Amino acid sequence: MRTRASICARKARYASAAEAMEAGRASGLVLRAYRCDRCGRFHSTSRTKGKWVPLDAG
């Protein structure tokens, strides 16, 4: 599913998936990083429906 431009504009942008995941950890939320098909950068989301979720190594 393509990211809507209005959603992309409201979200924080990160240069790497690691940066996006670190921001999620710092907030205390369970978030997943994904590459945006609009801006090419990474965003965070809490949605996991139909997505592969990596096992937590920690």
Short mmCIF file of C-alpha atoms in Angstrom, two decimals:
data_model
loop_
_atom_site.label_atom_id
_atom_site.label_comp_id
_atom_site.label_asym_id
_atom_site.label_seq_id
_atom_site.Cartn_x
_atom_site.Cartn_y
_atom_site.Cartn_z
CA MET A 1 0.00 0.00 0.00
CA ARG A 2 1.39 3.39 -0.95
CA THR A 3 1.92 5.99 1.79
CA ARG A 4 -0.35 9.01 1.40
CA ALA A 5 1.52 12.30 0.93
CA SER A 6 -0.34 13.88 3.86
CA ILE A 7 0.76 11.06 6.19
CA CYS A 8 4.38 11.31 5.02
CA ALA A 9 4.40 15.08 5.62
CA ARG A 10 3.24 14.67 9.25
CA LYS A 11 5.71 11.94 10.23
CA ALA A 12 9.28 12.32 11.44
CA ARG A 13 11.86 11.30 8.83
CA TYR A 14 14.97 9.28 9.63
CA ALA A 15 18.03 8.57 7.48
CA SER A 16 18.17 4.89 8.44
CA ALA A 17 15.98 2.15 9.87
CA ALA A 18 18.29 2.01 12.90
CA GLU A 19 17.63 5.70 13.66
CA ALA A 20 13.87 5.16 13.40
CA MET A 21 14.03 2.11 15.69
CA GLU A 22 16.14 4.01 18.24
CA ALA A 23 13.57 6.82 18.33
CA GLY A 24 10.89 4.21 18.99
CA ARG A 25 12.87 2.66 21.83
CA ALA A 26 13.50 6.10 23.36
CA SER A 27 9.76 6.82 23.36
CA GLY A 28 8.95 3.54 25.09
CA LEU A 29 6.59 2.45 22.33
CA VAL A 30 6.72 -0.70 20.22
CA LEU A 31 7.37 0.65 16.74
CA ARG A 32 8.51 -0.74 13.39
CA ALA A 33 10.59 1.18 10.88
CA TYR A 34 9.75 1.23 7.18
CA ARG A 35 11.07 2.96 4.08
CA CYS A 36 8.57 5.47 2.74
CA ASP A 37 7.74 5.13 -0.94
CA ARG A 38 7.04 8.89 -1.13
CA CYS A 39 10.17 10.49 0.36
CA GLY A 40 12.58 7.53 0.38
CA ARG A 41 13.45 8.07 4.07
CA PHE A 42 12.39 5.96 7.05
CA HIS A 43 9.32 6.47 9.25
CA SER A 44 8.07 4.60 12.31
CA THR A 45 4.71 2.89 12.68
CA SER A 46 2.95 0.82 15.31
CA ARG A 47 1.00 -1.10 12.69
CA THR A 48 2.00 -4.72 12.25
CA LYS A 49 -1.03 -6.27 10.53
CA GLY A 50 0.25 -8.34 7.62
CA LYS A 51 3.85 -7.29 8.27
CA TRP A 52 6.86 -9.36 9.22
CA VAL A 53 7.91 -8.46 12.76
CA PRO A 54 11.50 -9.37 13.75
CA LEU A 55 12.07 -11.24 16.99
CA ASP A 56 13.47 -9.03 19.74
CA ALA A 57 17.06 -10.03 20.44
CA GLY A 58 17.16 -8.12 23.74
#
